[in-house]
Each structure stands twice: as structure tokens, then as C-alpha cells.
Coordinates of C-alpha atoms in Angstrom, one line a residue:
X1 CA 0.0 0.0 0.0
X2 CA 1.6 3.5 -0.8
X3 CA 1.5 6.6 1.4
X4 CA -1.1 8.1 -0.3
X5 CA -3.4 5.1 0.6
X6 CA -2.2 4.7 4.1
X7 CA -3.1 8.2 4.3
X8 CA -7.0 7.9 2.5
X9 CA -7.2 5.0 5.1
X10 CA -6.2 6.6 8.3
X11 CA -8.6 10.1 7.5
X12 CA -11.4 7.4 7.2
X13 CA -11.0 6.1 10.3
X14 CA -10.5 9.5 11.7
X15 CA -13.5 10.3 10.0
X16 CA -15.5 7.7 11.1
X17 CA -14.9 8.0 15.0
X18 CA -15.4 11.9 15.2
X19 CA -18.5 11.8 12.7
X20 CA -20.1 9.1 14.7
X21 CA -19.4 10.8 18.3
X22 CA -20.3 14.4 16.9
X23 CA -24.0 12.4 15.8
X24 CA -23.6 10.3 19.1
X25 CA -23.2 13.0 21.3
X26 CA -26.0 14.9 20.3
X27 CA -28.6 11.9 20.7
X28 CA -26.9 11.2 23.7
X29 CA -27.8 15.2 25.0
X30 CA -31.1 14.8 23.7
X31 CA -32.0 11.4 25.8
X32 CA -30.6 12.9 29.0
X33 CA -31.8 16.7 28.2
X34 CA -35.4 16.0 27.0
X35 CA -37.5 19.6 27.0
X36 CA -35.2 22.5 25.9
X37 CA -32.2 22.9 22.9
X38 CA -30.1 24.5 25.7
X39 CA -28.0 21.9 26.9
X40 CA -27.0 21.0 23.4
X41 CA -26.8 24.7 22.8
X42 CA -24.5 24.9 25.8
X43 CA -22.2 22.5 24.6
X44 CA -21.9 23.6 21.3
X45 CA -21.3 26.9 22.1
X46 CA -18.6 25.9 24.9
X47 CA -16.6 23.5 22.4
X48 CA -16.8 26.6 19.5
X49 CA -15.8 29.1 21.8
X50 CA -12.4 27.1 22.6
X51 CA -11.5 26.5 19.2
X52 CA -12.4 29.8 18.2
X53 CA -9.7 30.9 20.8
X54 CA -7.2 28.6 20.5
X55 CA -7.3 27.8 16.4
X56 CA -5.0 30.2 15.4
X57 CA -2.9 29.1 18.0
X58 CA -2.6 25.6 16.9
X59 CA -1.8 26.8 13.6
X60 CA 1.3 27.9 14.8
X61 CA 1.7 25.3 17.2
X62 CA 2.2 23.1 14.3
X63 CA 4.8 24.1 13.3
X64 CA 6.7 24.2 16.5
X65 CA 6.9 20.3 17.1
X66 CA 7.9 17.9 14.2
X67 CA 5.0 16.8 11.9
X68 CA 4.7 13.3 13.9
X69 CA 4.7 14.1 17.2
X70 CA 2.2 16.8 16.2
X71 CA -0.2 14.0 14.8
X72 CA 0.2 11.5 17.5
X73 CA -0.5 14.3 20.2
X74 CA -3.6 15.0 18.2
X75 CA -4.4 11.7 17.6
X76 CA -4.2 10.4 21.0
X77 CA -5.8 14.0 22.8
X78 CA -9.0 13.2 20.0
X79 CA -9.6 9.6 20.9
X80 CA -8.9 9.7 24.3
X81 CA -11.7 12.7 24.8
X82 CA -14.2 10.4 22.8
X83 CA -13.8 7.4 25.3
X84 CA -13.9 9.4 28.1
X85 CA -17.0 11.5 27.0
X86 CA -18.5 8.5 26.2
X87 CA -18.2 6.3 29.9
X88 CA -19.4 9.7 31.4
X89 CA -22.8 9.6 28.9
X90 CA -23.5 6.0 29.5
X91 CA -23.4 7.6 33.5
X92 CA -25.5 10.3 32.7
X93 CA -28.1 7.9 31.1
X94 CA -28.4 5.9 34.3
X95 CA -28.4 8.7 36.9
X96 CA -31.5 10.3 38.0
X97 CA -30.0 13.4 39.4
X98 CA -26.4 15.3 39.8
X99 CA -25.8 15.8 36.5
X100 CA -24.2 19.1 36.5
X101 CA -20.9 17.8 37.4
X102 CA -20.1 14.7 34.5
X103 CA -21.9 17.3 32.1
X104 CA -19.4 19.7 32.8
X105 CA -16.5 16.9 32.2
X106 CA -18.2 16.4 29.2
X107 CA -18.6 20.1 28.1
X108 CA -14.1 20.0 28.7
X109 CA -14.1 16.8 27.3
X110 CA -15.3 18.0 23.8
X111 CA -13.2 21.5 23.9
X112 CA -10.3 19.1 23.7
X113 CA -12.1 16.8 21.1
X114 CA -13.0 20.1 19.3
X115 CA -9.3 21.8 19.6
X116 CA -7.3 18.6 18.8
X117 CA -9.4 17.7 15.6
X118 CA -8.4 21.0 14.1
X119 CA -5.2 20.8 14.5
X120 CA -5.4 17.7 13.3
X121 CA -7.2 18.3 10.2
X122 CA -4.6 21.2 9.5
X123 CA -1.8 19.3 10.0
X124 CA -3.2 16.4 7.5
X125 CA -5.0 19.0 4.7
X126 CA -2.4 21.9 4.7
X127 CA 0.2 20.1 5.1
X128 CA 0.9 16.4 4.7
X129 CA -1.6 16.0 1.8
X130 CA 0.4 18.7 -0.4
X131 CA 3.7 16.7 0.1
X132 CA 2.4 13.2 -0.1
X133 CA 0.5 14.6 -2.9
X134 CA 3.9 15.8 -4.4
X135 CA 1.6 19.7 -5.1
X136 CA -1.2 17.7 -6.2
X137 CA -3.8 19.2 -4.0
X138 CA -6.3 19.2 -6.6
X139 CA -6.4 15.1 -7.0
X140 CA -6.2 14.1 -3.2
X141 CA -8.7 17.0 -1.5
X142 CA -11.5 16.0 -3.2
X143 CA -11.0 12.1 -2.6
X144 CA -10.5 13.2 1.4
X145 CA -13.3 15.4 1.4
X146 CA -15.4 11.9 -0.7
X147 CA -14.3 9.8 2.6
X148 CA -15.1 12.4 5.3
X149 CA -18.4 12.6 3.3
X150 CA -18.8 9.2 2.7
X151 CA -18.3 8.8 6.8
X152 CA -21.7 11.2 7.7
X153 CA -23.3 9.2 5.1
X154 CA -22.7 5.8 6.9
X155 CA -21.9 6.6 10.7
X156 CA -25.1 8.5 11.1
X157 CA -27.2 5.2 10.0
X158 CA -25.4 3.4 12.1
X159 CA -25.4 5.3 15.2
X160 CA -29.1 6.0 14.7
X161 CA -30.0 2.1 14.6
X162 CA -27.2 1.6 17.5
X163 CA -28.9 4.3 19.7
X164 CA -31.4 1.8 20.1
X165 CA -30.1 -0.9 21.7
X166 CA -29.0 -1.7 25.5
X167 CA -26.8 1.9 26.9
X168 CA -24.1 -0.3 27.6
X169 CA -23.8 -1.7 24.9
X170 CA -23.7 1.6 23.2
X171 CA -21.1 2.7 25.5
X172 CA -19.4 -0.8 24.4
X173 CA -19.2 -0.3 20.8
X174 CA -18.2 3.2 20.8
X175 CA -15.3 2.9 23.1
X176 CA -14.0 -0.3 21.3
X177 CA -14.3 1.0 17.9
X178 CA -12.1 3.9 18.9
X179 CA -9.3 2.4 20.8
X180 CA -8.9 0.0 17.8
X181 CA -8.8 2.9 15.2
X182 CA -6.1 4.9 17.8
X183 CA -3.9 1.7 17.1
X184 CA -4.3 1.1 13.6
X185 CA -3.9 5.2 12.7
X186 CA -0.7 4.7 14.7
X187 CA 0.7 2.5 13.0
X188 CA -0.3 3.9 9.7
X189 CA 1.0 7.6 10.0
X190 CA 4.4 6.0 12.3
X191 CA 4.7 4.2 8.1
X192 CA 4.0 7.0 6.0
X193 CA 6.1 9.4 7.7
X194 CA 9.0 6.7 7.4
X195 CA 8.1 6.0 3.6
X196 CA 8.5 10.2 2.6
X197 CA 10.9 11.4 3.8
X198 CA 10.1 14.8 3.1
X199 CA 7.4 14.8 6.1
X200 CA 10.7 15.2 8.2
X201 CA 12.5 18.2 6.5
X202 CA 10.6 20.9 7.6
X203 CA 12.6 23.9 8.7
X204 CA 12.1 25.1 12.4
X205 CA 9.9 27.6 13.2
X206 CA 10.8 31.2 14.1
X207 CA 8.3 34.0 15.2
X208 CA 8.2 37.1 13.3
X209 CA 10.5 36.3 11.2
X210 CA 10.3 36.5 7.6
X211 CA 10.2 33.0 4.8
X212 CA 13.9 31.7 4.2
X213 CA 15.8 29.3 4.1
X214 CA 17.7 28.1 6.9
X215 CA 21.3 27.8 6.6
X216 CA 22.6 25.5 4.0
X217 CA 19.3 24.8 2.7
X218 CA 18.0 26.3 -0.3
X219 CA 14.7 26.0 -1.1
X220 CA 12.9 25.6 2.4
X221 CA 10.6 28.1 3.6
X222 CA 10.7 28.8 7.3
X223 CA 7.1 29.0 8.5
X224 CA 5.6 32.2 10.0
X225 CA 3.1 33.2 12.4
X226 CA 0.8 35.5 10.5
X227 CA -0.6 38.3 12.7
X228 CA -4.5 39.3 12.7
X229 CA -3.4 42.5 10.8
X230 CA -1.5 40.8 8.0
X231 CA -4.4 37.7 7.7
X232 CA -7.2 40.8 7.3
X233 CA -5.0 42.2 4.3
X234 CA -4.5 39.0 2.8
X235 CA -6.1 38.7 -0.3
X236 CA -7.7 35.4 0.8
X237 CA -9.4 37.1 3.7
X238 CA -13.0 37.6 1.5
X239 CA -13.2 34.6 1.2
X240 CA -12.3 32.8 4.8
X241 CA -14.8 35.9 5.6
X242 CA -17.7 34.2 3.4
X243 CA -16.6 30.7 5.2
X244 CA -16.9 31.3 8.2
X245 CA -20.6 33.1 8.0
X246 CA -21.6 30.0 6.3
X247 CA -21.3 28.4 9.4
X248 CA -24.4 30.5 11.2
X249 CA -25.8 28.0 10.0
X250 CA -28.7 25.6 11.8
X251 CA -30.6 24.7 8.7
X252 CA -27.9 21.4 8.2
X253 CA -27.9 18.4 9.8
X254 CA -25.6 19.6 13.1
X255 CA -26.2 18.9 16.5
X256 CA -28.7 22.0 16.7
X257 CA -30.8 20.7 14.0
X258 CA -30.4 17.4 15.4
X259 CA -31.7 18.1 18.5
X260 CA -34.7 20.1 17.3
X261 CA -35.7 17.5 15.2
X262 CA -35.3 14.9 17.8
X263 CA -38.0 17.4 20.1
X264 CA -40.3 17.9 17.3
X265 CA -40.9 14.4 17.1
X266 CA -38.7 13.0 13.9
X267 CA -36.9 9.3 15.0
X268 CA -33.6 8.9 15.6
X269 CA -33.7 6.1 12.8
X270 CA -35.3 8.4 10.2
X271 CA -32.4 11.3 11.4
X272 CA -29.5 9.0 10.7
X273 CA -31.3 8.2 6.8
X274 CA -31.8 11.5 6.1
X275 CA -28.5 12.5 7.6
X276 CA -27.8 9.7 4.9
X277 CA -29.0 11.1 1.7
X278 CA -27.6 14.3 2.9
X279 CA -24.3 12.8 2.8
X280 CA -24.8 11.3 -0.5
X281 CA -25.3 14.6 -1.9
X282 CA -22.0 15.7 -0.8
X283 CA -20.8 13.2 -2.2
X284 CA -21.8 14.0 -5.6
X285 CA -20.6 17.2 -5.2
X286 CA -17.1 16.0 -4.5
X287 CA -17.3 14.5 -7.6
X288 CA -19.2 17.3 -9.7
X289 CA -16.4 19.7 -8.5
X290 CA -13.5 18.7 -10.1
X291 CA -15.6 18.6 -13.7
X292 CA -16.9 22.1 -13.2
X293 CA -13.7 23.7 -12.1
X294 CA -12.0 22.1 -15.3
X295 CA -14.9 24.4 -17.4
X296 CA -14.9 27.4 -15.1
X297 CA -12.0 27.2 -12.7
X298 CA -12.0 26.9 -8.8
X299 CA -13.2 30.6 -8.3
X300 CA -16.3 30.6 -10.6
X301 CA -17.1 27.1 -9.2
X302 CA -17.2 28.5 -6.3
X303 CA -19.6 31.1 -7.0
X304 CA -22.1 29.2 -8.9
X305 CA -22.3 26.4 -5.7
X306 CA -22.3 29.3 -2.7
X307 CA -25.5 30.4 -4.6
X308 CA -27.1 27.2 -4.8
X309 CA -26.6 26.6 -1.2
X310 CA -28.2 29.5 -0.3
X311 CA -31.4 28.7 -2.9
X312 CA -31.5 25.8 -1.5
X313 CA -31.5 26.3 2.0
X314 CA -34.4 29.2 1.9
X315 CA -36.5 26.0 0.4
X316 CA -35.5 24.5 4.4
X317 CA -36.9 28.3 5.7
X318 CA -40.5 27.9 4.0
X319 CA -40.4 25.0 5.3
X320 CA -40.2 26.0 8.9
X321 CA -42.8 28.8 8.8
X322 CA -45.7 26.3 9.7
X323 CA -47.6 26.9 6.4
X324 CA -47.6 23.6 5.4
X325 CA -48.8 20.4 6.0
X326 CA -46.7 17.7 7.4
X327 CA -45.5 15.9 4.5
X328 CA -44.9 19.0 2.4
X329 CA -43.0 20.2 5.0
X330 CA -40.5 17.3 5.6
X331 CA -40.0 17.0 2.0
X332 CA -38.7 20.4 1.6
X333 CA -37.1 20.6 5.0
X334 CA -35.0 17.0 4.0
X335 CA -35.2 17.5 0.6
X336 CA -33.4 21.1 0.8
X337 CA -31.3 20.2 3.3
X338 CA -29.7 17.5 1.3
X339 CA -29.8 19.6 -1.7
X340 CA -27.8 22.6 -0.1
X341 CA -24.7 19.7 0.1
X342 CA -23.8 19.7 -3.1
X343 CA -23.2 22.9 -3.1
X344 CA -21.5 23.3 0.6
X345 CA -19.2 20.7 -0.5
X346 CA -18.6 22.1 -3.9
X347 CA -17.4 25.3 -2.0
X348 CA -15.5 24.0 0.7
X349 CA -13.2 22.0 -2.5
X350 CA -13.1 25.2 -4.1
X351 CA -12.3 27.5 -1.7
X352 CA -9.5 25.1 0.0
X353 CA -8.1 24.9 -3.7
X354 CA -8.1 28.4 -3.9
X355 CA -6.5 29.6 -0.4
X356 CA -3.7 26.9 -1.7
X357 CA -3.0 28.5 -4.8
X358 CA -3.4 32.2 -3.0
X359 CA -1.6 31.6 -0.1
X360 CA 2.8 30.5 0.2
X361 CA 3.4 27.5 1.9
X362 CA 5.2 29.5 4.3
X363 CA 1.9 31.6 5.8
X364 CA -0.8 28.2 5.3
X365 CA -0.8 27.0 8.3
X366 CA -1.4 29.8 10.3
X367 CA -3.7 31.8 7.6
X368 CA -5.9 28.2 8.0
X369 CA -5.4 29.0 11.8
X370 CA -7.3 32.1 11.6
X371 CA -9.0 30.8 9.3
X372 CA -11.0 28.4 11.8
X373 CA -10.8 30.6 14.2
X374 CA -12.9 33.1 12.0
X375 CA -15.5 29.9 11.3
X376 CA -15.5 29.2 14.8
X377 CA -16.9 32.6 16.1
X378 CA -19.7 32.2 13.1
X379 CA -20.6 29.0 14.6
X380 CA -20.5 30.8 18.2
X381 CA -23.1 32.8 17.3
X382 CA -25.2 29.9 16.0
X383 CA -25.4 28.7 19.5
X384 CA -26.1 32.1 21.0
X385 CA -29.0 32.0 18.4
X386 CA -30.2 28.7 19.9
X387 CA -29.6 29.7 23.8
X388 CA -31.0 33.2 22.8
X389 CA -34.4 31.0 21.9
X390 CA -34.0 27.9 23.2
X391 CA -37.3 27.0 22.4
X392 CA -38.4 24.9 19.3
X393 CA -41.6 26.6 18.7
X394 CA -39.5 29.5 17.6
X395 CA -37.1 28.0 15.7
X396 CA -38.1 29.5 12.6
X397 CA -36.1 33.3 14.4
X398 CA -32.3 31.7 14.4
X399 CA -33.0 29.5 11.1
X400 CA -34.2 32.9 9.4
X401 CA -30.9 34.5 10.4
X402 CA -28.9 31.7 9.5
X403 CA -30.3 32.6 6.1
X404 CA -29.7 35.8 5.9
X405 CA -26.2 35.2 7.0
X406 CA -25.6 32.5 4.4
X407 CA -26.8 35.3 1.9
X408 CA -24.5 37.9 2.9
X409 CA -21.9 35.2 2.5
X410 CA -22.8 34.7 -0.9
X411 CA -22.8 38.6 -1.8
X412 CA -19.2 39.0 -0.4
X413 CA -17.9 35.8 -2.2
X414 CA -19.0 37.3 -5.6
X415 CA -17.6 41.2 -4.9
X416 CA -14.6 38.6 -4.6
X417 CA -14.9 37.3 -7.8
X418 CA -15.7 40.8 -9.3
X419 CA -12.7 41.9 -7.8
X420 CA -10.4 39.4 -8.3
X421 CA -11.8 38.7 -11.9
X422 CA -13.3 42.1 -13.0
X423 CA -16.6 40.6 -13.8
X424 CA -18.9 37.4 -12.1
X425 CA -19.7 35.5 -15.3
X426 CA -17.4 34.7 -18.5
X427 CA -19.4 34.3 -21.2
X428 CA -16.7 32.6 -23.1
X429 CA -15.9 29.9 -20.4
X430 CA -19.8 28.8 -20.6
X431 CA -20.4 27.7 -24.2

């Protein structure tokens, strides 16, 4: 098996254990917390808040320890938190009071998930994929983002039917399932960091000091920490901008929505299908990417699938007003929900592609710091939304916002194009 294998295999199995715990834990919130969103808001909101602090932080961090240790210390903080959180659930479940105090392990617990899986995914997407890859960004992102998606297609179904049996054997599954993925990701990132041995030439790093090369090697860029002045001048800030407000955002299958579903009366089973098709979606949009960005190129792909998200998505907002019956609403509410993934995931290809191409390898780790750190404080406010109105019956307030954020996002990502391109659509490029 080459590196780039071993490396498709070891972001599934990532993939798998944090997209199964991130549905988990919500169900898991729900069962204990069974008449308000605002324990689930609560947690949410704690987790952002951390990694909206500390992303940038661990973008620089990175850089600081060699690429290995840097994985296993995120590899072993990720799946450690998950077993942990998940013994103190499985206690929750069978106590009939004093929750506050495993709820609050639990609410540290996932900052620590939270904080470790983005460093984790920058370490893998920014960095090791471009030099396993050999530059070749554009043939193994889209694949990655196919398993991740291919991961919330399954994990979803299976946690939904799991959710049903015995808590301990819940508790069981989960636990076991992650301990042996810790082991065989070990192993597998231990062999690819052996088999290129490029992963291991990375020159130290040096705050505030400017790319070079180090002494008596030409050609290495010494990485920098990129300050919050420099990242809001950078010509990829527009568009980390139109990111991040994508992520006000409850109208997608996240633990909000989730939770307000599970309240309104929707099964757990039917969650996990829908989550399903959702993901399948995406999935074609990983795939329709690629084909459009060879017609148009990564920055008018982009603009064509922000707006589609956005169209789609204000089907999901009619169908929250209460003006419909019950099955025309959970056709548009599912139906426009999965819809709106095609085009998320279109975007998120294109706009990785592009802060890539616009960004020197010397400034991406820490320019994708800020960057998460910008998405984080969007997704902040989602939970403020939710805690603001915790209750269901007015969930139609913060999924009308969400909206109107996700619009906005879509205006500034096209004065982006205008300006970066001098118009939004070439004629030329479309016959």
C-alpha cells in the first residue's frame, strides 16, 4: 500500500470515529436533556468558543513540534476525549439526578475533542496532503473530502439504529471501535512518515521572522506566524470571511438541528437516513467539483455552488414557517437540506483549492489558523441564536438568520470574484 493510501485509510478512520461521536453526542444530549435545545446549545457553544480561541494558536503550534509528534499528540488528545465522553454519557443515562458535574466533564471533554481535531485536520489537509501529494492538492482534496463525506453518510445510519439498543452496549461499541482505530492510525501515519521522507525536513519555526531558508538549505521556507493584521490584508481574507458566516448556520444536519428534530418528534432512525441522503449529496458534489472547475475554474465554481446553497437552503426556511402540511414540509425541510450539500461541499473543495493556490506554503498553516478561528466565532453565534431562543416553537427566528447570514456570505464571495476577476460571469468559459 503507498503513502497516499495509508493516508485515505487513516482520515477514514478518523473520519469515522469523530462523525459518529459528533451524531452520538447529540442523541446522547437529547435522551438525557429531553424539554429544551439548551444543553445541546450549551455544549456547542462551549466546544466553539475554545476552538475559536485557540485555532490560530494551533496553527502555529504546528509548526513548533515535528510533523509526527504533532499528529500522535492530536491523535491520541482526539480519541482519548471520545472514550472518556462516552463512559461519562453512559453515567448520565443511568443517573437520575447530579448531572451538573459529568456534564461539565463532558462540556471540557469536547473542547479538547473540538481543539485537537483542528489541528489535526490542518496538520493532514495543509500540510501532509500537499507533500504526499507531491503539489497535487487538486487530486487528493476532493478524494479526502469523498471519505469524510462518505463517513456522515454511513456513521449517522449506524449510530441512529445503535442508539437503540442496551446503553451499555452503546457505550461498548463506541469505546471499542475507537481504541482500535487509535492503534491502527498509529501504525499507519508512524509508516508513511517513514516511507517520505520529506514529512521530516521541515525547517524550524521562528516568530516574526520573515520565509527563508535556513542555513545550508536552499529552497525551504521557514514558516511564519501570521498576525491578525497581516491575515485581514491577505487577499484570501473575502473569502475565509464568506466561510466562516456560512457556518451561522442551523438549517444542516448539526447537533442543533439534530436536536430540534429529535424534540419535534422525527426518530432517531429516520435522522440517521436523512443525515444519509444528505451525505450522498455531498458526495456527488465532490465529484461534480472537479468537472466544473476544469470548465470554469475553482473561483467561478465556487460562485455558482455558494448560490445554490443559499437557494437551497431558503426552500429548508419555508419549510419552517408552519404553512404547510406535514408531509410537504419534511419533503422540503430534508429535501433542501440534502440539496444545499452539493453545493456546501462544492465550495468547501473550491475554496481550499483556492487559499492553496493564493496563499505561500510559508503563511498556510497559520492563515488556515485564523482561518478556523474566523468559522469558529460564526458557529459561536449559531449557538447564541439557539440559547437566545432555546425553544423549538420558535425555531423559525435563528433559522431565518442563518439565512440571511448565508446570503450575505454569498454577496461578499461574488464582490470577490468581481474583484479578483473584474466581472462574475465569463461568457466565453460557458459555451
Amino acid at each position: 500500500m503507498n503513502s497516499q493510501r495509508k493516508l485515505y485509510l487513516s482520515h477514514f478512520l478518523t473520519s469515522w470515529v469523530d462523525r459518529s461521536f459528533e451524531f452520538a453526542s447529540y442523541l446522547l444530549i437529547s435522551k438525557v436533556y429531553t424539554s429544551s435545545l439548551l444543553q445541546a446549545s450549551v455544549y456547542g457553544l462551549t466546544t466553539t468558543l475554545a476552538a475559536l480561541l485557540l485555532s490560530n494558536r494551533i496553527g502555529n503550534w504546528i509548526n513548533i513540534l515535528s510533523r509526527l509528534n504533532t499528529y500522535r499528540i492530536t491523535l491520541l488528545t482526539q480519541k482519548s476525549s471520545i472514550i472518556i465522553s462516552t463512559v461519562l454519557f453512559h453515567f448520565l443515562d443511568n443517573s437520575k439526578n447530579g448531572h451538573e458535574v459529568p456534564y461539565a466533564f463532558i462540556i471540557i471533554l469536547g473542547c479538547t475533542l473540538k481543539v485537537s481535531f483542528i489541528g489535526n485536520s490542518i496538520a493532514i489537509e495543509k500540510d501532509w496532503a500537499m507533500i504526499i501529494s507531491g503539489g497535487h492538492l487538486e487530486q487528493v482534496l476532493p478524494t479526502m473530502r469523498r471519505i469524510d463525506l462518505v463517513c456522515k453518510t454511513v456513521s449517522p445510519i449506524f449510530i441512529g439504529f445503535l442508539s437503540t439498543a442496551q446503553p451499555l452496549v452503546i457505550t461498548l461499541v463506541i469505546c471499542c471501535w475507537t481504541a482500535i482505530s487509535t492503534v491502527v492510525e498509529y501504525i499507519l501515519i508512524s509508516q508513511i512518515h517513514h516511507d517520505v521522507p520529506e514529512l521530516g525536513d521541515r525547517a524550524p519555526y521562528r516568530p516574526n521572522s520573515t520565509p527563508s531558508a535556513p542555513d545550508g538549505e536552499e529552497g525551504v521556507e521557514t514558516a511564519v506566524a501570521v498576525s491578525f493584521e497581516d491575515y485581514v490584508r491577505h487577499k484570501t481574507f473575502l473569502i475565509t470571511l464568506s466561510v466562516g458566516m456560512l457556518y451561522i448556520n442551523v438549517l444542516s444536519f448539526g447537533g442543533t438541528m439534530t436536536s430540534y428534530l429529535v424534540l419535534t418528534g422525527y426518530s432517531s432512525g429516520l435522522l440517521g437516513v436523512m443525515k444519509a441522503l444528505a451525505g450522498i449529496m455531498g458526495v456527488a458534489g465532490t465529484f461534480a467539483m472537479p468537472l466544473l472547475s476544469k470548465r470554469i475554474g475553482n473561483v467561478r465554481t465556487g460562485l455558482w455552488s455558494i448560490w445554490q446553497l443559499a437557494l437551497t437552503l431558503g426552500l429548508v426556511v419555508l419549510a419552517l414557517t408552519d404553512t404547510l402540511d406535514r408531509t410537504a414540509t419534511s419533503i422540503l425541510l430534508f429535501g433542501g437540506m440534502a440539496a444545499s450539500r452539493l453545493g456546501l461541499w462544492m465550495f468547501d473543495i473550491a475554496e481550499n483549492l483556492i487559499l492553496q493556490e493564493y496563499t505561500a506554503s510559508s503563511h498556510i498553516t497559520s492563515i488556515s489558523g485564523w482561518q478556523y478561528s474566523m468559522s469558529n466565532l460564526f458557529d459561536l453565534l449559531q449557538y447564541v441564536l439557539t440559547i437566545a431562543v432555546p425553544d423549538p416553537r420558535m425555531f423559525i427566528i435563528p433559522a431565518s438568520i442563518s439565512l440571511g447570514f448565508i446570503i450575505g456570505a454569498a454577496i461578499i464571495y461574488s464582490y470577490f470574484v468581481w474583484r479578483d476577476r473584474g466581472h462574475l460571469i465569463h461568457k466565453l468559459k460557458l459555451r
